Short mmCIF file of C-alpha atoms in Angstrom, two decimals:
data_model
loop_
_atom_site.label_atom_id
_atom_site.label_comp_id
_atom_site.label_asym_id
_atom_site.label_seq_id
_atom_site.Cartn_x
_atom_site.Cartn_y
_atom_site.Cartn_z
CA MET T 1 43.91 -58.24 -3.45
CA ASP T 2 46.08 -59.40 -6.43
CA HIS T 3 42.91 -58.89 -8.81
CA LEU T 4 42.55 -55.09 -7.83
CA ASN T 5 44.68 -52.33 -9.66
CA GLU T 6 46.84 -50.07 -7.54
CA SER T 7 44.08 -47.38 -7.09
CA GLU T 8 41.56 -49.85 -5.72
CA GLN T 9 44.24 -51.48 -3.47
CA THR T 10 44.99 -48.02 -2.05
CA VAL T 11 41.37 -47.51 -1.39
CA LEU T 12 41.02 -50.78 0.32
CA LYS T 13 43.95 -50.16 2.48
CA GLN T 14 42.70 -46.77 3.54
CA THR T 15 39.33 -48.20 4.40
CA ASP T 16 40.88 -50.97 6.39
CA LEU T 17 43.07 -48.48 8.22
CA ILE T 18 40.35 -46.01 8.89
CA SER T 19 38.18 -49.06 10.49
CA LYS T 20 41.16 -49.90 12.84
CA LEU T 21 41.66 -46.44 13.84
CA LYS T 22 37.83 -46.17 14.97
CA ASN T 23 38.34 -49.27 16.85
CA ILE T 24 41.30 -47.82 18.66
CA VAL T 25 39.89 -44.35 19.56
CA GLY T 26 36.23 -44.54 18.94
CA GLU T 27 34.25 -43.58 15.89
CA ASP T 28 33.71 -39.95 17.24
CA TYR T 29 37.31 -39.32 17.25
CA VAL T 30 38.14 -40.12 13.77
CA LEU T 31 37.34 -37.48 11.15
CA THR T 32 37.08 -38.33 7.62
CA ASP T 33 35.24 -35.48 6.05
CA TYR T 34 36.92 -33.35 3.50
CA GLU T 35 36.59 -30.12 5.30
CA SER T 36 38.16 -31.59 8.64
CA ARG T 37 40.99 -33.30 6.77
CA GLN T 38 41.70 -30.08 4.76
CA PHE T 39 41.59 -27.77 7.69
CA TYR T 40 43.91 -29.96 9.84
CA SER T 41 46.40 -30.39 6.95
CA MET T 42 47.07 -26.61 6.56
CA ASP T 43 49.15 -23.99 8.40
CA PHE T 44 50.29 -20.42 8.04
CA SER T 45 52.51 -21.32 5.17
CA GLU T 46 49.92 -20.56 2.29
CA GLU T 47 51.42 -23.38 0.12
CA VAL T 48 49.51 -26.18 -1.42
CA SER T 49 50.11 -29.45 0.16
CA PRO T 50 48.56 -32.94 0.25
CA ILE T 51 45.51 -33.60 2.46
CA ALA T 52 45.51 -36.30 5.12
CA ILE T 53 43.27 -39.30 4.77
CA ALA T 54 42.02 -39.06 8.27
CA VAL T 55 42.29 -36.90 11.30
CA VAL T 56 42.59 -38.99 14.66
CA ARG T 57 41.88 -37.58 18.05
CA PRO T 58 43.62 -39.96 20.80
CA GLN T 59 43.28 -39.37 24.43
CA THR T 60 45.94 -41.49 25.68
CA VAL T 61 49.53 -42.55 25.10
CA GLU T 62 48.47 -46.16 24.42
CA GLN T 63 46.12 -45.01 21.51
CA ILE T 64 48.78 -43.06 20.06
CA SER T 65 51.18 -46.01 20.05
CA GLN T 66 48.43 -48.12 18.30
CA ILE T 67 47.80 -45.49 15.85
CA VAL T 68 51.46 -45.45 14.77
CA ILE T 69 51.52 -49.24 14.64
CA SER T 70 48.40 -49.54 12.49
CA ALA T 71 49.59 -46.82 10.23
CA LYS T 72 53.02 -48.47 9.92
CA GLU T 73 51.27 -51.79 9.06
CA HIS T 74 49.30 -49.90 6.20
CA GLN T 75 52.30 -48.15 4.78
CA ALA T 76 50.86 -44.78 5.96
CA THR T 77 52.52 -41.91 7.64
CA VAL T 78 51.70 -40.05 10.67
CA ASN T 79 52.01 -36.49 11.33
CA THR T 80 51.10 -34.74 14.84
CA ARG T 81 49.33 -31.40 15.05
CA GLY T 82 49.17 -29.59 18.33
CA GLY T 83 47.67 -26.27 18.37
CA GLY T 84 48.24 -25.69 14.47
CA MET T 85 50.19 -22.41 14.89
CA SER T 86 53.09 -23.71 12.56
CA TYR T 87 54.27 -21.36 9.81
CA THR T 88 56.86 -23.79 8.41
CA LYS T 89 54.74 -26.65 7.37
CA GLY T 90 55.54 -28.39 10.65
CA HIS T 91 52.60 -30.66 10.69
CA VAL T 92 51.65 -30.45 6.93
CA PRO T 93 51.65 -33.61 5.09
CA THR T 94 54.10 -34.51 2.22
CA ASN T 95 52.10 -37.38 0.86
CA GLU T 96 48.55 -38.21 0.58
CA GLN T 97 48.80 -41.35 2.75
CA THR T 98 49.03 -39.50 6.08
CA ILE T 99 47.20 -39.80 9.23
CA MET T 100 46.86 -36.55 11.13
CA ILE T 101 47.00 -36.91 14.91
CA ASP T 102 45.24 -34.02 16.69
CA ASN T 103 47.05 -33.93 19.97
CA SER T 104 44.70 -31.33 21.58
CA LEU T 105 42.77 -33.88 23.66
CA MET T 106 46.03 -34.94 25.41
CA ASN T 107 45.65 -31.90 27.66
CA ARG T 108 46.02 -32.73 31.19
CA VAL T 109 48.44 -31.09 33.74
CA LEU T 110 49.28 -34.15 35.75
CA ASN T 111 51.43 -33.09 38.59
CA VAL T 112 52.45 -29.69 40.01
CA ASN T 113 55.50 -30.30 42.55
CA THR T 114 56.69 -26.88 43.98
CA VAL T 115 58.88 -28.65 46.59
CA ASP T 116 61.01 -30.49 43.98
CA ARG T 117 60.13 -27.77 41.31
CA TYR T 118 58.96 -29.65 38.30
CA VAL T 119 55.43 -29.79 36.57
CA THR T 120 54.56 -32.76 34.43
CA LEU T 121 51.85 -32.39 31.67
CA GLU T 122 50.57 -33.98 28.48
CA THR T 123 52.04 -32.28 25.21
CA GLY T 124 48.54 -31.22 24.11
CA VAL T 125 48.20 -28.61 26.88
CA ARG T 126 48.05 -24.98 25.51
CA TRP T 127 50.31 -22.31 27.25
CA VAL T 128 47.06 -20.59 28.48
CA ASP T 129 46.12 -23.90 30.41
CA LEU T 130 49.49 -24.15 31.88
CA ARG T 131 49.36 -20.57 33.22
CA ALA T 132 45.98 -21.33 34.75
CA ALA T 133 47.33 -24.54 36.22
CA LEU T 134 50.17 -22.77 37.89
CA LYS T 135 48.29 -19.58 39.04
CA GLY T 136 48.43 -19.05 42.62
CA THR T 137 51.40 -21.47 43.26
CA GLY T 138 54.01 -18.75 43.22
CA PHE T 139 55.85 -20.74 40.65
CA ARG T 140 56.29 -20.67 36.66
CA VAL T 141 58.03 -22.51 33.99
CA PRO T 142 60.87 -19.94 33.07
CA TYR T 143 59.79 -19.86 29.45
CA LEU T 144 56.29 -18.50 29.48
CA GLY T 145 55.01 -19.52 26.00
CA THR T 146 54.46 -18.16 22.55
CA LEU T 147 52.20 -14.98 21.75
CA SER T 148 49.80 -17.41 20.31
CA GLY T 149 49.55 -19.21 23.63
CA ASN T 150 45.59 -19.47 23.49
CA HIS T 151 46.09 -22.04 20.97
CA ALA T 152 49.77 -23.21 20.65
CA THR T 153 50.56 -26.26 22.64
CA VAL T 154 53.56 -27.11 24.68
CA GLY T 155 54.31 -30.25 22.63
CA GLY T 156 54.43 -27.81 19.50
CA GLY T 157 56.82 -25.69 21.16
CA LEU T 158 59.11 -28.67 21.96
CA SER T 159 59.24 -29.78 18.54
CA GLN T 160 60.00 -26.30 17.26
CA ASN T 161 62.07 -24.99 20.32
CA ALA T 162 59.70 -21.99 20.77
CA THR T 163 60.90 -18.59 21.44
CA GLY T 164 58.60 -15.97 22.86
CA MET T 165 57.93 -14.72 26.34
CA GLY T 166 60.15 -15.49 29.26
CA ARG T 167 63.65 -16.76 29.63
CA THR T 168 65.48 -18.09 26.71
CA THR T 169 63.78 -20.93 24.80
CA LEU T 170 61.54 -23.76 25.80
CA ALA T 171 64.20 -26.55 25.33
CA ASP T 172 66.34 -25.09 27.86
CA HIS T 173 63.80 -25.96 30.75
CA VAL T 174 62.92 -29.54 29.90
CA LEU T 175 63.55 -32.16 32.46
CA GLY T 176 62.50 -35.22 30.69
CA LEU T 177 59.93 -36.59 28.08
CA GLU T 178 57.64 -39.71 27.12
CA VAL T 179 58.00 -40.37 23.58
CA VAL T 180 56.33 -42.65 21.17
CA LEU T 181 58.80 -43.95 18.46
CA GLY T 182 57.96 -44.68 14.92
CA ASP T 183 57.35 -48.33 15.60
CA GLY T 184 55.10 -47.81 18.37
CA ARG T 185 57.53 -48.24 21.20
CA LEU T 186 57.28 -45.98 24.18
CA ILE T 187 60.41 -44.49 25.84
CA LYS T 188 61.10 -42.10 28.68
CA THR T 189 64.11 -39.80 29.07
CA GLY T 190 65.68 -37.90 32.03
CA SER T 191 65.47 -39.29 35.53
CA SER T 192 61.99 -40.23 35.15
CA ASN T 193 63.36 -43.41 33.26
CA THR T 194 65.27 -44.45 36.47
CA LYS T 195 63.56 -46.87 38.66
CA ASN T 196 61.83 -45.32 41.73
CA THR T 197 62.98 -41.81 40.69
CA SER T 198 60.79 -38.77 40.03
CA PRO T 199 61.41 -36.61 36.91
CA PHE T 200 63.40 -33.91 38.76
CA TYR T 201 66.70 -34.10 36.66
CA ARG T 202 67.37 -34.23 32.91
CA TYR T 203 71.04 -35.46 32.45
CA ASN T 204 70.67 -38.94 33.67
CA GLY T 205 73.48 -40.66 31.68
CA PRO T 206 73.43 -39.77 27.92
CA ASP T 207 70.95 -37.00 27.12
CA LEU T 208 68.31 -38.79 25.20
CA THR T 209 65.90 -35.77 25.82
CA GLY T 210 67.70 -33.65 23.37
CA ILE T 211 67.26 -35.98 20.41
CA PHE T 212 63.43 -35.13 20.68
CA LEU T 213 63.76 -31.33 21.06
CA CYS T 214 63.71 -29.10 18.10
CA ASP T 215 63.15 -32.19 15.83
CA SER T 216 59.91 -31.02 14.25
CA GLY T 217 58.37 -34.25 15.02
CA ALA T 218 60.85 -36.44 12.97
CA PHE T 219 62.09 -38.67 15.68
CA GLY T 220 59.07 -39.33 17.94
CA ILE T 221 55.62 -38.25 19.11
CA LYS T 222 55.93 -36.36 22.35
CA THR T 223 53.28 -37.33 24.82
CA LYS T 224 54.37 -36.15 28.23
CA VAL T 225 56.88 -33.58 29.34
CA HIS T 226 58.39 -32.76 32.71
CA LEU T 227 59.29 -28.98 32.96
CA LEU T 228 61.38 -27.02 35.46
CA LEU T 229 59.58 -24.57 37.82
CA GLU T 230 61.04 -21.61 39.49
CA PRO T 231 59.72 -19.12 41.93
CA TRP T 232 58.26 -16.06 40.17
CA PRO T 233 60.58 -13.24 40.32
CA GLN T 234 60.03 -9.58 40.83
CA MET T 235 59.93 -7.81 37.59
CA SER T 236 60.79 -4.23 36.08
CA PHE T 237 59.48 -3.03 32.68
CA GLY T 238 60.86 -0.62 30.13
CA CYS T 239 59.80 0.60 26.77
CA VAL T 240 61.67 2.53 24.29
CA THR T 241 61.37 3.84 20.80
CA PHE T 242 64.40 4.53 18.40
CA PRO T 243 64.90 6.70 15.37
CA ASP T 244 65.42 3.64 13.00
CA ARG T 245 65.84 -0.11 13.08
CA ILE T 246 69.65 -0.08 13.09
CA LYS T 247 70.01 1.95 16.27
CA LEU T 248 67.56 -0.28 17.86
CA THR T 249 69.56 -3.41 16.86
CA ALA T 250 72.65 -1.87 17.97
CA ALA T 251 71.23 -1.12 21.30
CA GLN T 252 69.98 -4.89 21.45
CA VAL T 253 73.53 -5.89 20.83
CA GLU T 254 74.80 -3.94 23.63
CA ILE T 255 72.03 -5.22 25.90
CA ALA T 256 72.83 -8.94 25.04
CA GLN T 257 76.26 -8.45 26.36
CA THR T 258 75.13 -7.49 29.86
CA GLY T 259 72.81 -10.33 30.49
CA LEU T 260 70.37 -7.90 32.28
CA GLN T 261 67.13 -8.64 30.28
CA THR T 262 65.01 -11.56 30.49
CA GLU T 263 63.51 -10.44 27.02
CA ALA T 264 63.76 -7.51 24.77
CA PHE T 265 61.35 -7.62 21.95
CA ALA T 266 60.92 -4.86 19.30
CA PHE T 267 57.76 -4.33 17.31
CA ASP T 268 57.60 -2.77 13.72
CA GLY T 269 55.64 0.59 13.46
CA LYS T 270 52.99 -1.08 11.54
CA TYR T 271 51.99 -3.24 14.35
CA LEU T 272 52.22 -0.20 16.79
CA ASN T 273 49.60 1.58 14.56
CA ASP T 274 47.35 -1.59 14.77
CA TYR T 275 47.54 -1.64 18.66
CA ALA T 276 46.88 2.02 18.91
CA ASP T 277 43.79 1.85 16.90
CA ASN T 278 42.52 -1.26 19.10
CA PRO T 279 39.41 -0.42 21.30
CA PRO T 280 40.41 0.01 25.08
CA LEU T 281 40.22 -3.07 27.14
CA PRO T 282 36.98 -3.70 29.05
CA LYS T 283 37.25 -2.29 32.71
CA GLU T 284 36.96 -5.60 34.23
CA THR T 285 39.87 -7.07 32.14
CA LYS T 286 42.04 -4.06 33.08
CA ALA T 287 41.01 -4.64 36.86
CA ALA T 288 41.91 -8.17 36.69
CA MET T 289 45.19 -7.51 35.15
CA VAL T 290 46.09 -4.78 37.75
CA LYS T 291 45.14 -7.10 40.45
CA ASP T 292 47.37 -9.85 39.28
CA TYR T 293 50.23 -7.50 38.75
CA LEU T 294 49.89 -6.13 42.46
CA ALA T 295 49.71 -9.67 43.50
CA HIS T 296 53.03 -10.54 42.19
CA HIS T 297 54.67 -7.18 43.72
CA PRO T 298 54.79 -7.19 47.55
CA ASN T 299 56.35 -3.65 47.54
CA LYS T 300 53.24 -1.64 46.69
CA TRP T 301 55.07 1.73 46.50
CA ARG T 302 57.36 0.38 43.64
CA ALA T 303 54.30 -1.60 42.17
CA TYR T 304 52.21 1.59 42.00
CA ARG T 305 55.12 3.43 40.55
CA GLY T 306 55.20 0.71 37.73
CA LEU T 307 51.64 1.06 37.02
CA LEU T 308 52.25 4.86 36.72
CA LYS T 309 54.78 4.21 34.13
CA ALA T 310 52.41 2.16 32.13
CA TRP T 311 49.59 4.55 32.13
CA HIS T 312 48.81 7.06 29.29
CA PRO T 313 45.70 9.08 28.91
CA SER T 314 45.33 7.90 25.31
CA GLY T 315 45.46 4.18 26.36
CA LEU T 316 47.66 2.76 23.50
CA GLY T 317 47.12 5.70 21.38
CA PHE T 318 50.62 7.04 22.13
CA LEU T 319 52.04 4.24 19.87
CA ARG T 320 50.57 5.61 16.93
CA GLY T 321 53.16 6.95 14.34
CA LEU T 322 56.17 5.61 16.19
CA PRO T 323 58.78 3.95 14.01
CA ASN T 324 59.26 1.05 16.41
CA ALA T 325 59.08 0.21 20.09
CA MET T 326 61.07 -2.16 22.08
CA TYR T 327 60.01 -3.47 25.33
CA PHE T 328 62.27 -5.04 27.95
CA ILE T 329 61.84 -6.92 31.16
CA THR T 330 64.23 -7.49 33.88
CA GLU T 331 63.86 -9.96 36.75
CA ALA T 332 65.48 -10.32 40.16
CA HIS T 333 64.76 -11.80 43.67
CA ASP T 334 63.46 -8.23 44.84
CA HIS T 335 61.92 -5.30 43.06
CA ALA T 336 64.70 -2.87 43.74
CA SER T 337 67.24 -5.00 42.12
CA ALA T 338 65.05 -5.41 38.98
CA ASP T 339 64.50 -1.77 39.01
CA ARG T 340 68.31 -1.09 39.00
CA MET T 341 68.67 -3.62 36.16
CA SER T 342 65.99 -1.89 34.06
CA ALA T 343 67.63 1.57 34.68
CA LYS T 344 70.98 0.10 33.24
CA VAL T 345 69.13 -1.38 30.23
CA LEU T 346 67.33 2.07 29.60
CA LYS T 347 70.81 3.82 29.94
CA ILE T 348 72.15 1.74 27.07
CA CYS T 349 69.12 2.25 24.97
CA LYS T 350 69.49 6.22 25.50
CA GLN T 351 73.15 5.92 24.27
CA PHE T 352 71.58 4.71 20.83
CA GLY T 353 68.93 7.51 20.55
CA GLY T 354 66.19 5.60 22.52
CA ARG T 355 63.46 7.53 24.09
CA ALA T 356 61.35 6.15 26.92
CA ILE T 357 57.64 5.77 26.33
CA PRO T 358 54.96 4.09 28.69
CA THR T 359 55.28 0.44 29.53
CA ALA T 360 51.94 -0.74 28.86
CA ILE T 361 52.90 -3.42 26.15
CA PRO T 362 55.16 -5.41 28.66
CA LEU T 363 52.84 -5.09 31.46
CA GLY T 364 50.06 -6.41 29.15
CA LEU T 365 51.97 -9.26 27.86
CA ARG T 366 53.06 -10.44 31.46
CA PHE T 367 49.65 -10.01 33.14
CA GLY T 368 47.06 -9.83 30.51
CA SER T 369 45.81 -12.64 27.97
CA TYR T 370 47.66 -14.01 25.01
CA LEU T 371 47.28 -12.50 21.67
CA ASN T 372 44.11 -12.88 19.78
CA VAL T 373 45.16 -15.16 16.96
CA GLY T 374 42.11 -14.25 15.09
CA GLU T 375 43.39 -10.75 14.45
CA ILE T 376 46.67 -12.24 13.03
CA MET T 377 45.10 -14.59 10.52
CA ALA T 378 44.17 -11.40 8.55
CA ASN T 379 45.20 -7.91 9.37
CA LYS T 380 43.17 -4.56 9.26
CA GLN T 381 44.10 -4.29 5.44
CA GLY T 382 42.55 -7.53 4.75
CA GLU T 383 46.03 -9.12 4.10
CA VAL T 384 47.18 -12.52 4.89
CA ASN T 385 50.82 -13.11 6.22
CA PHE T 386 53.52 -15.33 7.36
CA PRO T 387 56.60 -14.58 9.53
CA ILE T 388 60.16 -15.54 8.68
CA ASN T 389 62.55 -16.05 11.51
CA ALA T 390 66.39 -16.08 11.83
CA LYS T 391 68.70 -16.45 14.81
CA PHE T 392 72.12 -14.91 15.04
CA GLU T 393 74.81 -14.37 17.43
CA ALA T 394 74.65 -10.81 18.58
CA SER T 395 77.75 -9.72 16.99
CA LYS T 396 75.93 -10.42 13.46
CA ALA T 397 72.75 -8.58 14.26
CA VAL T 398 73.59 -5.18 12.83
CA ASN T 399 74.75 -6.75 9.61
CA ALA T 400 71.64 -8.80 9.53
CA ILE T 401 69.34 -5.99 9.83
CA LYS T 402 71.19 -4.00 7.18
CA ALA T 403 71.13 -7.02 4.90
CA PHE T 404 67.15 -6.92 5.44
CA GLU T 405 66.81 -3.32 4.67
CA ASP T 406 69.03 -4.14 1.43
CA PHE T 407 66.83 -6.80 0.56
CA ILE T 408 63.77 -4.66 0.54
CA LYS T 409 65.29 -1.99 -1.69
CA GLU T 410 66.72 -4.72 -4.07
CA ASN T 411 63.02 -6.09 -4.33
CA ALA T 412 61.22 -2.85 -4.26
CA GLN T 413 59.93 -3.37 -7.70
CA ILE T 414 58.40 -6.67 -7.05
CA ILE T 415 57.03 -5.59 -3.77
CA GLU T 416 55.42 -2.53 -5.40
CA GLN T 417 53.99 -4.44 -8.41
CA HIS T 418 52.34 -7.03 -6.05
CA SER T 419 51.35 -4.51 -3.30
CA ILE T 420 53.35 -6.68 -0.77
CA ARG T 421 54.48 -5.30 2.39
CA LEU T 422 57.45 -6.21 4.58
CA THR T 423 57.62 -5.44 8.12
CA CYS T 424 59.92 -6.62 10.78
CA ASN T 425 60.32 -7.40 14.47
CA THR T 426 63.51 -8.23 16.40
CA LEU T 427 64.13 -9.79 19.73
CA LEU T 428 66.58 -10.82 22.44
CA HIS T 429 66.41 -14.09 24.30
CA GLY T 430 69.45 -14.61 26.50
CA HIS T 431 72.76 -13.96 24.50
CA PHE T 432 71.33 -14.26 20.98
CA TRP T 433 69.51 -12.11 18.72
CA GLY T 434 66.58 -12.92 16.33
CA ILE T 435 64.78 -11.27 13.45
CA GLU T 436 61.20 -11.93 12.31
CA PRO T 437 60.29 -10.35 9.12
CA VAL T 438 56.68 -10.70 8.24
CA ILE T 439 55.35 -10.71 4.46
CA SER T 440 51.82 -9.44 3.98
CA TRP T 441 49.72 -9.49 0.90
CA GLN T 442 46.00 -9.76 -0.17
CA ARG T 443 44.64 -13.16 -0.56
CA PRO T 444 41.42 -14.87 0.14
CA LEU T 445 41.29 -16.50 3.44
CA SER T 446 42.23 -20.25 3.29
CA PRO T 447 39.84 -22.54 5.27
CA TYR T 448 42.54 -22.74 7.94
CA ARG T 449 42.79 -19.00 8.38
CA PHE T 450 38.92 -18.53 8.12
CA HIS T 451 38.39 -20.91 10.96
CA TYR T 452 40.57 -18.81 13.38
CA ALA T 453 39.77 -15.30 11.96
CA THR T 454 37.60 -12.81 13.83
CA GLN T 455 34.47 -11.78 12.04
CA ASP T 456 35.65 -8.38 11.29
CA ARG T 457 38.98 -10.02 9.76
CA ARG T 458 36.59 -12.20 7.64
CA ASP T 459 34.55 -9.21 6.44
CA ARG T 460 37.71 -7.32 5.47
CA THR T 461 38.66 -10.10 2.94
CA LEU T 462 35.43 -10.19 1.32
CA GLY T 463 35.73 -9.69 -2.36
CA ILE T 464 39.38 -10.12 -2.59
CA GLU T 465 40.26 -12.37 -5.43
CA GLU T 466 43.16 -14.83 -5.78
CA ASN T 467 46.13 -13.36 -7.74
CA THR T 468 48.35 -16.37 -8.32
CA GLN T 469 51.35 -14.40 -9.30
CA ARG T 470 51.13 -12.10 -6.32
CA THR T 471 51.00 -15.13 -3.98
CA ALA T 472 53.73 -16.86 -5.94
CA ALA T 473 55.78 -13.69 -5.52
CA ALA T 474 55.11 -13.47 -1.75
CA ILE T 475 56.25 -17.20 -1.22
CA ASP T 476 59.23 -16.52 -3.37
CA LEU T 477 60.41 -13.60 -1.38
CA ARG T 478 60.11 -15.94 1.62
CA TYR T 479 62.46 -18.55 0.37
CA ARG T 480 64.91 -15.90 -1.16
CA MET T 481 64.95 -13.98 2.04
CA THR T 482 65.62 -17.18 3.96
CA ALA T 483 68.54 -17.88 1.69
CA MET T 484 69.81 -14.51 2.29
CA PHE T 485 69.86 -14.93 6.01
CA ARG T 486 71.41 -18.55 5.78
CA SER T 487 74.24 -16.81 3.66
CA LEU T 488 74.90 -14.72 6.76
CA GLY T 489 75.12 -17.97 9.12
CA SER T 490 71.61 -17.82 10.61
CA LEU T 491 69.82 -20.57 12.47
CA HIS T 492 66.02 -20.81 12.37
CA VAL T 493 63.02 -21.49 14.78
CA GLN T 494 60.76 -24.18 13.52
CA TRP T 495 63.18 -25.57 10.86
CA ALA T 496 60.52 -28.22 9.98
CA LYS T 497 59.99 -28.27 6.09
CA ALA T 498 60.23 -24.52 5.13
CA TYR T 499 63.94 -24.00 6.15
CA PRO T 500 66.77 -25.92 4.70
CA TYR T 501 67.93 -27.84 7.56
CA ALA T 502 69.50 -30.68 5.59
CA ASP T 503 71.60 -28.43 3.33
CA SER T 504 72.68 -26.39 6.31
CA ILE T 505 74.58 -29.22 8.05
CA GLU T 506 78.32 -28.86 7.30
CA SER T 507 79.47 -32.24 8.58
CA LYS T 508 78.63 -35.39 6.23
CA ALA T 509 79.26 -37.37 9.45
CA THR T 510 76.82 -35.33 11.30
CA TRP T 511 74.04 -35.64 8.71
CA GLN T 512 74.84 -39.58 8.60
CA VAL T 513 74.34 -39.88 12.49
CA LEU T 514 70.93 -37.96 12.09
CA THR T 515 69.78 -40.38 9.37
CA ASP T 516 71.05 -43.44 11.38
CA LEU T 517 68.92 -42.01 14.29
CA LYS T 518 66.03 -41.53 12.08
CA ASP T 519 66.34 -45.27 10.88
CA ALA T 520 66.71 -46.43 14.50
CA LEU T 521 63.84 -44.61 15.95
CA ASP T 522 61.61 -44.51 12.96
CA PRO T 523 62.63 -47.54 10.71
CA ASP T 524 59.94 -47.13 8.07
CA ASN T 525 59.85 -43.32 8.14
CA THR T 526 56.31 -43.30 9.52
CA LEU T 527 56.57 -40.16 11.47
CA ASN T 528 56.26 -36.80 9.65
CA PRO T 529 58.52 -37.49 6.49
CA GLY T 530 60.00 -34.39 5.08
CA ALA T 531 60.85 -32.78 8.46
CA LEU T 532 64.39 -31.41 8.80
CA GLY T 533 64.80 -32.99 5.26
CA LEU T 534 64.90 -36.46 6.79
CA GLY T 535 63.15 -39.21 4.58
CA THR T 536 63.58 -37.15 1.46
CA GLY T 537 67.01 -38.00 0.17
CA LEU T 538 68.24 -34.68 0.81
CA ASN T 539 72.11 -34.16 1.61
CA LYS T 540 73.16 -37.54 0.51
#
């Protein structure tokens, strides 16, 4: 190859690598056409990034190990994509010599053990698949998945420490992992790594599991996970609207101190109007949801009373015009206890001006389907969007929501000039509080968004032309808002490549340990370089 120039050598290496990848997984499972490579290299972030040279769709852990070894030998990097629902450039390449692993074919639920209370699954399993596999067992994983669970995978949630529905975050319920390292080695963590022992326990000596959780794929490719199961509890639902966001947040702070709620999620009025305008669910869908609800509630008197609390003659029309709505769910071993807990939460809400409204939202989220991602890719106004998230201790929540409102006022001219909209959701999971502003603006659908968007959303964006200044302003708002939250001491879900993880680390010794781990687990920086700021020279 010495007689070839650098560009010719690169092409030859790529050709040889792609040939080896086809030998590993089969020719039909290596995608090299431009459209596929572009689609798999994008996410919600709306920023221009390099495009992978190939997309590989393995079906076994042995294939993943061989892919990593082959990429390493050819000086290529490997990024792993689950359901593609990242909005922080989680799987997006940072260089053009990237192989994208599509993990969606690693989608088997391998073992449901209700006696020892764990479930073992491959990490390409979607949340909707896991729900189906556990249906009828009487057991669940305490964390129930993200709202995008029709597409989002468990593996993506492990890398980003997903928050969403259920108790606390996904990482809290992990018992062990199987992981491919950056040199192709395969390791196991938790008690599954002990001879003749099942994966029922996590802390089997030093906790190696934690290294690979919330790592945005920087330390290893998670191929299998063991998750804790618990019996389905009895549930009680509440839903409240408040005069404004500050009072709502103050109520969430008070609720967080009690620990009564499993979750408490508040939607902005903009989303409520969208829900109110949605067509009613088909009768068969409603019937299936009610049947599932009643099956989970043996006390039929309380169950029917709960259904009556959710019903309204207008369907979801009662949401129209409300400034916000916070639903909450309480859980206990019996329905009466859950109802008492719910009454206490409602009493707190009323102290902050809250008014009870029908509980259709939480009932639908627990017993209906996951949200239609196609309706999120572009909204009814023909806008694209991305969320920003920040996590705070409860004591900082009111200051954070006030800072958000001040940020809107300070940037009012830019927001108005470019017809950008800022909306906001907030949530409780356990003892901490989270805020999720969403930035929306008009822009043509990218191939990524177009792929998922429903036809009516595609139609709404027809004729919209790219305005580079508007898009640049929206992305700039994102990073400046992130900096504002960081100045208040925020943490983030999905640190990945959009949030300044490396710069947030206070201790130089801590960062050195992290870089040492990266060197030990991924010596050639093969896996997702740039995730967490590792492999970029940051924080040196």
